Coordinates of C-alpha atoms in Angstrom, one line a residue:
Chain A
M197 CA -120.9 -1.1 17.4
N198 CA -117.1 -0.9 17.4
D199 CA -116.7 1.0 14.2
P200 CA -114.3 1.6 12.5
A201 CA -111.7 -1.0 13.4
P202 CA -108.1 0.4 13.6
R203 CA -105.9 -0.7 10.7
P204 CA -102.1 -1.1 10.9
A205 CA -100.2 1.4 8.7
C206 CA -98.9 -0.1 5.4
S207 CA -100.6 -3.5 5.9
G208 CA -99.3 -6.1 3.5
F209 CA -96.7 -3.7 1.9
P210 CA -93.6 -5.9 2.2
W211 CA -95.5 -9.0 0.9
L212 CA -96.8 -7.1 -2.1
V213 CA -93.4 -5.7 -2.9
A214 CA -91.9 -9.2 -2.6
A215 CA -94.6 -10.6 -4.8
S216 CA -94.1 -7.9 -7.4
Q217 CA -90.4 -8.6 -7.5
L218 CA -90.9 -12.3 -7.8
V219 CA -93.4 -11.9 -10.6
G220 CA -91.3 -9.3 -12.4
L221 CA -88.2 -11.4 -12.3
A222 CA -90.1 -14.5 -13.4
A223 CA -91.3 -12.5 -16.4
V224 CA -87.7 -11.6 -17.3
V225 CA -86.6 -15.2 -16.9
V226 CA -89.5 -16.7 -18.9
T227 CA -88.7 -14.2 -21.7
G228 CA -85.1 -15.4 -21.7
V229 CA -86.2 -19.1 -21.7
W230 CA -88.7 -18.5 -24.5
M231 CA -86.1 -16.8 -26.7
G232 CA -83.2 -19.0 -25.6
N233 CA -84.9 -22.4 -25.7
Y234 CA -87.6 -22.1 -28.4
R235 CA -86.3 -19.3 -30.7
G236 CA -82.6 -20.2 -31.1
G237 CA -80.9 -18.0 -28.5
F238 CA -79.2 -14.6 -28.7
A239 CA -76.6 -13.0 -31.0
W240 CA -75.7 -9.6 -32.5
D241 CA -75.4 -10.5 -36.1
G242 CA -78.6 -9.2 -37.8
S243 CA -80.2 -12.6 -37.7
V244 CA -83.4 -13.6 -35.9
R245 CA -81.1 -14.3 -32.9
E246 CA -80.5 -10.5 -32.8
F247 CA -84.2 -10.0 -32.9
N248 CA -84.4 -12.2 -29.8
V249 CA -82.5 -9.5 -27.9
H250 CA -85.5 -7.2 -28.4
P251 CA -88.2 -8.8 -26.2
L252 CA -85.6 -9.5 -23.5
C253 CA -84.4 -5.9 -23.4
M254 CA -88.0 -4.5 -23.5
V255 CA -89.3 -6.7 -20.7
L256 CA -86.2 -6.0 -18.6
G257 CA -85.9 -2.3 -19.3
L258 CA -89.3 -0.9 -20.1
V259 CA -91.3 -3.1 -17.8
F260 CA -89.2 -4.5 -14.9
L261 CA -86.8 -1.6 -14.4
Q262 CA -89.3 1.1 -15.1
G263 CA -91.6 -0.5 -12.6
D264 CA -88.9 -0.7 -10.0
A265 CA -87.8 2.9 -10.6
I266 CA -91.3 4.0 -9.7
L267 CA -91.4 1.6 -6.7
V268 CA -88.3 3.1 -5.0
Y269 CA -90.5 6.1 -3.9
R270 CA -92.6 3.6 -1.9
V271 CA -89.9 1.2 -0.7
F272 CA -87.6 4.0 0.5
R273 CA -90.3 6.3 1.6
N274 CA -88.5 7.1 4.9
E275 CA -85.1 7.8 3.3
A276 CA -83.8 11.3 2.3
K277 CA -85.9 12.5 -0.7
R278 CA -82.8 13.6 -2.6
N279 CA -81.2 10.1 -2.5
V280 CA -84.4 8.4 -3.6
K281 CA -84.8 10.9 -6.4
M282 CA -81.3 10.1 -7.7
L283 CA -82.0 6.4 -7.5
H284 CA -85.4 6.9 -9.3
G285 CA -83.7 8.9 -12.2
S286 CA -80.7 6.5 -12.4
I287 CA -82.9 3.3 -12.7
H288 CA -85.0 5.1 -15.3
L289 CA -81.9 6.0 -17.3
L290 CA -80.7 2.4 -17.2
A291 CA -84.2 1.3 -18.3
L292 CA -84.0 3.8 -21.2
V293 CA -80.5 2.6 -22.3
I294 CA -81.6 -1.1 -22.2
S295 CA -84.8 -0.2 -24.2
I296 CA -82.8 1.6 -26.8
I297 CA -80.5 -1.5 -27.2
G298 CA -83.7 -3.5 -27.6
L299 CA -85.0 -1.1 -30.3
V300 CA -81.7 -1.2 -32.2
A301 CA -81.9 -5.0 -32.2
V302 CA -85.3 -5.1 -33.9
F303 CA -84.5 -2.3 -36.4
E304 CA -81.3 -4.0 -37.5
F305 CA -83.0 -7.4 -37.8
H306 CA -85.7 -5.8 -40.0
K307 CA -83.1 -4.1 -42.1
V308 CA -81.2 -7.3 -42.8
A309 CA -84.4 -9.3 -43.4
K310 CA -85.9 -6.5 -45.5
I311 CA -89.0 -6.3 -43.3
P312 CA -90.7 -2.9 -43.2
D313 CA -90.7 -1.0 -39.9
M314 CA -93.6 0.5 -38.0
Y315 CA -96.6 -1.0 -39.7
S316 CA -98.1 -2.9 -36.7
L317 CA -100.1 -1.8 -33.7
H318 CA -97.3 -3.2 -31.5
S319 CA -94.8 -1.0 -33.2
W320 CA -97.0 2.1 -33.0
C321 CA -97.7 1.6 -29.3
G322 CA -94.1 0.6 -28.5
M323 CA -92.6 3.7 -30.3
A324 CA -95.1 6.0 -28.5
T325 CA -94.1 4.5 -25.2
V326 CA -90.3 4.8 -25.7
V327 CA -90.6 8.4 -27.1
L328 CA -93.0 9.5 -24.2
F329 CA -90.7 7.7 -21.7
S330 CA -87.7 9.7 -23.0
V331 CA -89.6 13.0 -22.9
Q332 CA -90.8 12.2 -19.3
W333 CA -87.2 11.5 -18.2
V334 CA -86.0 14.8 -19.6
M335 CA -89.0 16.7 -18.0
G336 CA -88.3 15.0 -14.7
L337 CA -84.6 16.1 -14.9
L338 CA -85.6 19.7 -15.7
F339 CA -88.4 20.0 -13.2
F340 CA -87.1 18.0 -10.2
V341 CA -83.3 17.9 -10.4
L342 CA -82.2 21.1 -12.1
P343 CA -83.5 24.3 -10.6
V344 CA -85.4 25.3 -13.8
A345 CA -89.0 25.3 -12.8
S346 CA -90.6 27.5 -10.1
A347 CA -91.9 25.8 -7.0
W348 CA -95.6 26.1 -7.9
L349 CA -94.9 24.8 -11.5
R350 CA -93.2 21.8 -9.9
A351 CA -96.1 21.3 -7.6
L352 CA -98.5 21.5 -10.6
Y353 CA -96.4 19.1 -12.7
L354 CA -95.7 16.5 -10.0
P355 CA -99.2 14.7 -10.2
V356 CA -99.0 14.8 -14.0
H357 CA -95.5 13.3 -13.9
G358 CA -96.7 10.5 -11.6
F359 CA -99.8 9.8 -13.7
C360 CA -97.8 9.7 -16.9
G361 CA -95.2 7.3 -15.3
M362 CA -97.9 4.9 -14.4
M363 CA -99.5 5.1 -17.8
M364 CA -96.2 4.5 -19.5
L365 CA -95.7 1.3 -17.4
V366 CA -99.2 0.2 -18.4
M367 CA -98.4 1.0 -22.1
A368 CA -95.1 -0.9 -21.9
I369 CA -96.9 -4.0 -20.5
G370 CA -99.7 -3.7 -23.1
T371 CA -97.2 -3.4 -25.9
S372 CA -95.3 -6.4 -24.6
L373 CA -98.5 -8.4 -24.7
L374 CA -99.1 -7.3 -28.3
G375 CA -95.5 -8.4 -29.1
I376 CA -96.1 -11.8 -27.6
T377 CA -99.2 -12.3 -29.7
E378 CA -97.4 -11.1 -32.8
K379 CA -94.4 -13.3 -32.3
L380 CA -96.6 -16.4 -31.6
L381 CA -98.8 -15.8 -34.7
Y382 CA -95.8 -15.2 -37.0
T383 CA -94.0 -18.3 -35.8
I384 CA -96.4 -21.0 -34.5
M385 CA -99.8 -20.1 -36.0
P386 CA -100.5 -23.6 -37.3
T387 CA -100.0 -25.2 -33.8
Y388 CA -100.8 -22.3 -31.4
F389 CA -104.4 -23.6 -30.9
K390 CA -103.1 -27.1 -30.0
F391 CA -101.8 -25.7 -26.7
T392 CA -98.2 -26.4 -27.6
S393 CA -95.6 -25.8 -24.8
E394 CA -94.2 -22.6 -26.5
G395 CA -97.7 -21.1 -26.9
V396 CA -98.6 -21.9 -23.2
L397 CA -95.2 -20.5 -22.0
A398 CA -95.7 -17.3 -23.9
N399 CA -99.3 -16.9 -22.6
I400 CA -98.0 -17.4 -19.1
L401 CA -95.4 -14.7 -19.7
G402 CA -98.3 -12.4 -20.7
I403 CA -100.2 -13.2 -17.5
L404 CA -97.0 -12.6 -15.4
L405 CA -96.6 -9.2 -17.0
L406 CA -100.2 -8.4 -16.4
C407 CA -99.9 -9.4 -12.7
F408 CA -96.7 -7.3 -12.4
G409 CA -98.6 -4.3 -13.7
V410 CA -101.6 -4.8 -11.4
L411 CA -99.3 -5.2 -8.3
L412 CA -97.2 -2.1 -9.3
C413 CA -100.3 0.0 -9.9
Y414 CA -101.8 -1.1 -6.6
L415 CA -98.5 -0.3 -4.7
I416 CA -98.3 3.1 -6.5
T417 CA -101.9 4.3 -6.0
R418 CA -102.6 3.0 -2.5
E419 CA -102.8 6.1 -0.3
E420 CA -101.2 4.4 2.8
Y421 CA -98.1 3.4 0.9
R422 CA -97.3 7.0 -0.2
R423 CA -94.3 8.9 1.1
P424 CA -95.4 10.8 4.2
P425 CA -95.2 14.6 3.9
N426 CA -92.0 15.8 5.6
P427 CA -92.2 19.5 6.7
E428 CA -88.4 19.7 7.1
E429 CA -87.9 18.6 3.5
E430 CA -90.6 21.0 2.3
S431 CA -88.9 23.9 4.1
L432 CA -85.5 22.9 2.7
S433 CA -87.0 22.8 -0.8
I434 CA -88.4 26.3 -0.4
H435 CA -85.0 27.4 1.1
F436 CA -83.2 26.0 -1.9
K437 CA -85.7 27.6 -4.3
T438 CA -85.3 31.0 -2.6
L439 CA -81.5 30.8 -2.8
T440 CA -81.6 29.8 -6.5
E441 CA -83.8 32.8 -7.2
G442 CA -81.3 35.1 -5.4
K443 CA -83.5 36.1 -2.5
S444 CA -83.0 35.8 1.2
P445 CA -84.1 32.5 2.7
T446 CA -86.1 34.5 5.2
T447 CA -88.3 36.0 2.5
P448 CA -91.8 34.4 2.8
Chain B
M1323 CA -92.5 35.5 -4.7
N1324 CA -96.3 34.9 -5.1
D1325 CA -96.3 31.2 -4.5
P1326 CA -98.4 29.1 -5.1
A1327 CA -100.7 30.5 -7.7
P1328 CA -104.4 29.8 -7.1
R1329 CA -105.9 27.2 -9.4
P1330 CA -109.6 27.0 -10.5
A1331 CA -111.3 23.9 -9.2
C1332 CA -111.9 21.1 -11.8
S1333 CA -109.8 22.9 -14.5
G1334 CA -110.4 21.4 -17.9
F1335 CA -112.8 18.8 -16.6
P1336 CA -115.7 19.4 -19.2
W1337 CA -113.2 19.4 -22.1
L1338 CA -111.6 16.1 -20.9
V1339 CA -115.0 14.4 -20.5
A1340 CA -116.0 15.6 -24.0
A1341 CA -112.8 14.4 -25.5
S1342 CA -113.2 11.0 -23.8
Q1343 CA -116.7 10.6 -25.2
L1344 CA -115.7 11.6 -28.7
V1345 CA -112.7 9.2 -28.6
G1346 CA -114.8 6.4 -27.1
L1347 CA -117.6 6.8 -29.6
A1348 CA -115.1 7.0 -32.4
A1349 CA -113.7 3.7 -31.3
V1350 CA -117.1 2.1 -31.3
V1351 CA -117.9 3.5 -34.8
V1352 CA -114.5 2.4 -36.2
T1353 CA -115.0 -1.1 -34.9
G1354 CA -118.4 -1.2 -36.7
V1355 CA -116.9 0.2 -39.9
W1356 CA -114.0 -2.3 -39.8
M1357 CA -116.3 -5.3 -39.3
G1358 CA -119.0 -3.9 -41.5
N1359 CA -117.0 -2.7 -44.5
Y1360 CA -113.9 -5.0 -44.5
R1361 CA -115.1 -8.2 -42.8
G1362 CA -118.6 -8.8 -44.4
G1363 CA -120.9 -7.2 -41.8
F1364 CA -123.0 -8.8 -39.0
A1365 CA -125.4 -11.7 -38.7
W1366 CA -126.3 -14.4 -36.1
D1367 CA -125.9 -17.6 -38.1
G1368 CA -122.6 -19.1 -36.7
S1369 CA -120.6 -17.7 -39.6
V1370 CA -117.7 -15.3 -39.5
R1371 CA -120.4 -12.6 -39.6
E1372 CA -121.5 -13.8 -36.2
F1373 CA -117.9 -13.5 -35.0
N1374 CA -118.0 -9.9 -36.1
V1375 CA -120.6 -9.2 -33.4
H1376 CA -117.8 -10.1 -30.9
P1377 CA -115.5 -7.1 -31.3
L1378 CA -118.4 -4.6 -31.6
C1379 CA -120.0 -5.9 -28.4
M1380 CA -116.7 -5.9 -26.4
V1381 CA -115.6 -2.4 -27.5
L1382 CA -119.2 -1.1 -26.8
G1383 CA -119.8 -3.0 -23.5
L1384 CA -116.5 -3.8 -21.8
V1385 CA -114.7 -0.6 -22.9
F1386 CA -117.0 2.3 -23.7
L1387 CA -119.9 1.5 -21.3
Q1388 CA -117.6 0.3 -18.5
G1389 CA -115.6 3.5 -18.8
D1390 CA -118.7 5.6 -18.7
A1391 CA -120.2 3.7 -15.8
I1392 CA -117.1 4.7 -13.8
L1393 CA -117.2 8.2 -15.1
V1394 CA -120.7 9.0 -13.8
Y1395 CA -119.1 9.3 -10.3
R1396 CA -117.1 12.3 -11.6
V1397 CA -119.6 13.8 -14.0
F1398 CA -122.5 13.8 -11.5
R1399 CA -120.4 14.4 -8.4
N1400 CA -122.8 17.0 -7.1
E1401 CA -125.9 14.8 -7.5
A1402 CA -127.4 12.6 -4.8
K1403 CA -125.1 9.7 -4.2
R1404 CA -127.9 7.1 -4.2
N1405 CA -129.0 8.1 -7.7
V1406 CA -125.4 8.1 -9.0
K1407 CA -124.8 4.7 -7.5
M1408 CA -127.9 3.3 -9.2
L1409 CA -126.8 4.8 -12.6
H1410 CA -123.3 3.3 -12.0
G1411 CA -124.6 -0.2 -11.3
S1412 CA -127.2 0.0 -14.2
I1413 CA -124.6 1.0 -16.9
H1414 CA -122.3 -1.7 -15.6
L1415 CA -125.1 -4.3 -15.8
L1416 CA -125.8 -3.2 -19.4
A1417 CA -122.1 -3.4 -20.2
L1418 CA -122.1 -7.0 -18.7
V1419 CA -125.1 -8.1 -20.8
I1420 CA -123.6 -6.7 -24.0
S1421 CA -120.2 -8.4 -23.2
I1422 CA -121.9 -11.7 -22.6
I1423 CA -123.7 -11.4 -26.1
G1424 CA -120.2 -10.7 -27.5
L1425 CA -118.8 -13.8 -25.8
V1426 CA -121.7 -16.0 -27.0
A1427 CA -121.0 -14.8 -30.6
V1428 CA -117.4 -15.9 -30.6
F1429 CA -118.0 -19.2 -28.8
E1430 CA -120.8 -20.1 -31.3
F1431 CA -118.6 -19.1 -34.2
H1432 CA -115.7 -21.3 -32.9
K1433 CA -118.2 -24.2 -32.4
V1434 CA -119.5 -24.1 -36.0
A1435 CA -116.0 -23.5 -37.5
K1436 CA -114.5 -26.2 -35.2
I1437 CA -111.9 -23.8 -33.8
P1438 CA -110.7 -24.6 -30.3
D1439 CA -111.5 -22.1 -27.5
M1440 CA -109.3 -20.4 -25.0
Y1441 CA -105.9 -21.1 -26.4
S1442 CA -104.7 -17.6 -27.0
L1443 CA -103.4 -14.8 -24.7
H1444 CA -106.3 -12.7 -25.9
S1445 CA -108.8 -15.3 -24.8
W1446 CA -107.1 -15.8 -21.4
C1447 CA -107.0 -12.0 -20.7
G1448 CA -110.5 -11.5 -22.0
M1449 CA -112.0 -14.3 -19.9
A1450 CA -110.2 -13.1 -16.8
T1451 CA -111.6 -9.6 -17.4
V1452 CA -115.2 -10.7 -17.9
V1453 CA -115.1 -13.1 -14.9
L1454 CA -113.5 -10.4 -12.6
F1455 CA -116.0 -7.8 -14.0
S1456 CA -118.9 -10.1 -13.0
V1457 CA -117.5 -10.8 -9.5
Q1458 CA -116.9 -7.0 -9.1
W1459 CA -120.5 -6.2 -10.0
V1460 CA -121.9 -8.7 -7.5
M1461 CA -119.5 -7.5 -4.8
G1462 CA -120.5 -3.9 -5.5
L1463 CA -124.2 -4.9 -5.1
L1464 CA -123.5 -6.7 -1.9
F1465 CA -121.3 -4.1 -0.3
F1466 CA -122.8 -0.8 -1.5
V1467 CA -126.5 -1.4 -2.4
L1468 CA -127.7 -4.3 -0.1
P1469 CA -127.2 -3.8 3.6
V1470 CA -124.8 -6.8 3.9
A1471 CA -121.4 -5.4 4.9
S1472 CA -120.7 -3.4 8.0
A1473 CA -119.7 0.3 7.6
W1474 CA -116.0 -0.2 8.3
L1475 CA -115.9 -3.2 5.9
R1476 CA -117.5 -1.0 3.2
A1477 CA -115.0 1.7 3.9
L1478 CA -112.2 -0.8 3.7
Y1479 CA -113.5 -2.3 0.4
L1480 CA -114.3 1.0 -1.4
P1481 CA -110.7 1.9 -2.5
V1482 CA -110.2 -1.8 -3.6
H1483 CA -113.4 -1.7 -5.6
G1484 CA -112.3 1.6 -7.3
F1485 CA -108.9 0.3 -8.0
C1486 CA -110.2 -3.0 -9.4
G1487 CA -112.6 -1.1 -11.6
M1488 CA -109.8 0.9 -13.1
M1489 CA -107.7 -2.2 -13.6
M1490 CA -110.6 -4.0 -15.4
L1491 CA -111.0 -1.1 -17.8
V1492 CA -107.3 -1.2 -18.5
M1493 CA -107.5 -5.0 -19.0
A1494 CA -110.5 -4.7 -21.3
I1495 CA -108.6 -2.2 -23.4
G1496 CA -105.4 -4.3 -23.4
T1497 CA -107.4 -7.3 -24.4
S1498 CA -109.1 -5.4 -27.2
L1499 CA -105.7 -4.4 -28.6
L1500 CA -104.6 -8.1 -28.5
G1501 CA -107.9 -9.0 -30.3
I1502 CA -107.1 -6.4 -33.0
T1503 CA -103.6 -7.8 -33.6
E1504 CA -104.9 -11.4 -33.6
K1505 CA -107.7 -10.6 -36.1
L1506 CA -105.3 -8.7 -38.4
L1507 CA -102.7 -11.5 -38.4
Y1508 CA -105.3 -14.2 -39.0
T1509 CA -106.8 -12.3 -41.9
I1510 CA -104.4 -9.9 -43.7
M1511 CA -100.9 -11.2 -42.6
P1512 CA -99.5 -11.2 -46.2
T1513 CA -100.4 -7.5 -46.7
Y1514 CA -100.4 -6.0 -43.2
F1515 CA -96.9 -4.7 -43.6
K1516 CA -97.8 -2.9 -46.8
F1517 CA -99.9 -0.3 -44.8
T1518 CA -103.2 -1.5 -46.4
S1519 CA -106.2 0.6 -45.4
E1520 CA -107.7 -2.2 -43.2
G1521 CA -104.5 -2.5 -41.3
V1522 CA -104.1 1.2 -40.8
L1523 CA -107.8 1.5 -39.7
A1524 CA -107.4 -1.3 -37.2
N1525 CA -104.2 0.3 -35.8
I1526 CA -106.0 3.6 -35.5
L1527 CA -108.8 1.8 -33.6
G1528 CA -106.1 0.5 -31.2
I1529 CA -104.8 4.1 -30.7
L1530 CA -108.3 5.4 -30.1
L1531 CA -108.9 2.7 -27.4
L1532 CA -105.5 3.6 -25.8
C1533 CA -106.4 7.3 -25.8
F1534 CA -109.9 6.5 -24.2
G1535 CA -108.1 4.5 -21.5
V1536 CA -105.6 7.3 -20.8
L1537 CA -108.3 10.0 -20.6
L1538 CA -110.5 7.8 -18.4
C1539 CA -107.7 6.9 -16.0
Y1540 CA -106.7 10.6 -15.7
L1541 CA -110.3 11.7 -15.0
I1542 CA -110.7 8.9 -12.4
T1543 CA -107.4 9.4 -10.6
R1544 CA -107.2 13.3 -10.6
E1545 CA -107.8 14.4 -7.0
E1546 CA -109.7 17.6 -7.9
Y1547 CA -112.3 15.7 -10.0
R1548 CA -113.3 13.5 -7.1
R1549 CA -116.7 13.6 -5.5
P1550 CA -116.4 16.0 -2.6
P1551 CA -117.1 14.4 0.9
N1552 CA -120.7 15.2 2.0
P1553 CA -121.1 15.0 5.8
E1554 CA -124.9 14.9 5.5
E1555 CA -124.7 11.7 3.3
E1556 CA -122.1 10.2 5.7
S1557 CA -124.3 10.7 8.7
L1558 CA -127.4 9.3 6.8
S1559 CA -125.3 6.3 5.8
I1560 CA -124.3 5.7 9.4
H1561 CA -128.0 6.2 10.5
F1562 CA -129.1 3.7 7.9
K1563 CA -126.4 1.2 9.0
T1564 CA -127.4 1.6 12.7
L1565 CA -131.0 1.1 11.9
T1566 CA -130.4 -2.1 9.9
E1567 CA -128.3 -3.5 12.7
G1568 CA -131.3 -2.9 15.0
K1569 CA -129.7 -0.4 17.3
S1570 CA -130.7 3.1 18.2
P1571 CA -129.4 5.8 15.8
T1572 CA -128.0 7.7 18.7
T1573 CA -125.6 4.8 19.6
P1574 CA -122.1 5.9 18.7

């Protein structure tokens, strides 16, 4: 019995990354088409056209860019860790800024239209996601960029940081799906069950977001796609830590 | 510098499991209270009271029981693998049966009320989850209970099986949240934004389901909570495999 068969390292990785990018970009485009073609387009005037900025920003920032910010640790797993860390933080920051623009859009629209804020499950989940996302970004900066935390505290926090990142991506996607359902029922309830083109397009957007989430989670959790441990980097990290604590690098 | 500090194995595990069970049961109870007190209770007569069986069955079967079926591998990680495997499969089967009752309830209600099926994002996601869940159960039976797959094929499939299980739990929770939003907008749209008790209760149900998902995913993915490898079980498994393939157990 020839058991077990040898497997190539990182099998299917480039195809899965390509698929995730295609699906993620398709979700952004479909959101733009839905808001642009069916809901009157975009503006920044307090009207429903300002509301339309909200879904586009959230799908682009909190889903697509958040996903890609996580993915850089897999795609550039053989590059210098410091550079990848900076790229990770920068894309997350961009995602956060775009998400905040998206939030401002919906709150301004609510204010002009005199619609109460924060009553729906979508808004509760969405606000929790954005707040936790901001906290996670600051924690990441404190723990992994600025020399604030001790080495063992960083090691303790790293898996929690990774887990929370994945959960936030899942929450962002779940919240987007809730937003799609809310928008459809508030606008086309009398015709949604007739499989109208807008309803089907929005459902397809939901499925695209779901597929993006599944692909990303698979790429993040698969052991063989992880960044290989680099003893040189580890020793450099300890060296840096020792220096910042004012001790000789040769101290064990 | 005393680095790194020793950590106790499985820190916080019993508390996290207890929290997950409390939150999960609370979600089932709140679903029952919502349907029972606000939506007219339960019956099996094709009326909206038959529809009310649907959310209760899905939250109980596809969320709570599916989650617990996964969790048995962590809670009983020191018990004999064969017994745990049987428990895992049995709870999943119970979850599947309850989910199918929940599906029959909604399809029968739709038939009597002449409401079209499968038009909403909730129904698309839900049907995908139940179909994939059934396929996953059969695949689990073929790969890990019946001696169908070779040892290396089982080893190859195991992480995919685990990943798909977690994704299905997440999909079940996401679909439940979509169902909550749909139900609220179809029934209390004119008052939902006034923070009526029904709306707030249903939102809290959504948050409970979300918390159950986060707790379960943490318990499943945390490395220190995994079942420790047991060389005796591994060798028994290979022995069994060799016997079923009609070769001598001493063959490498």
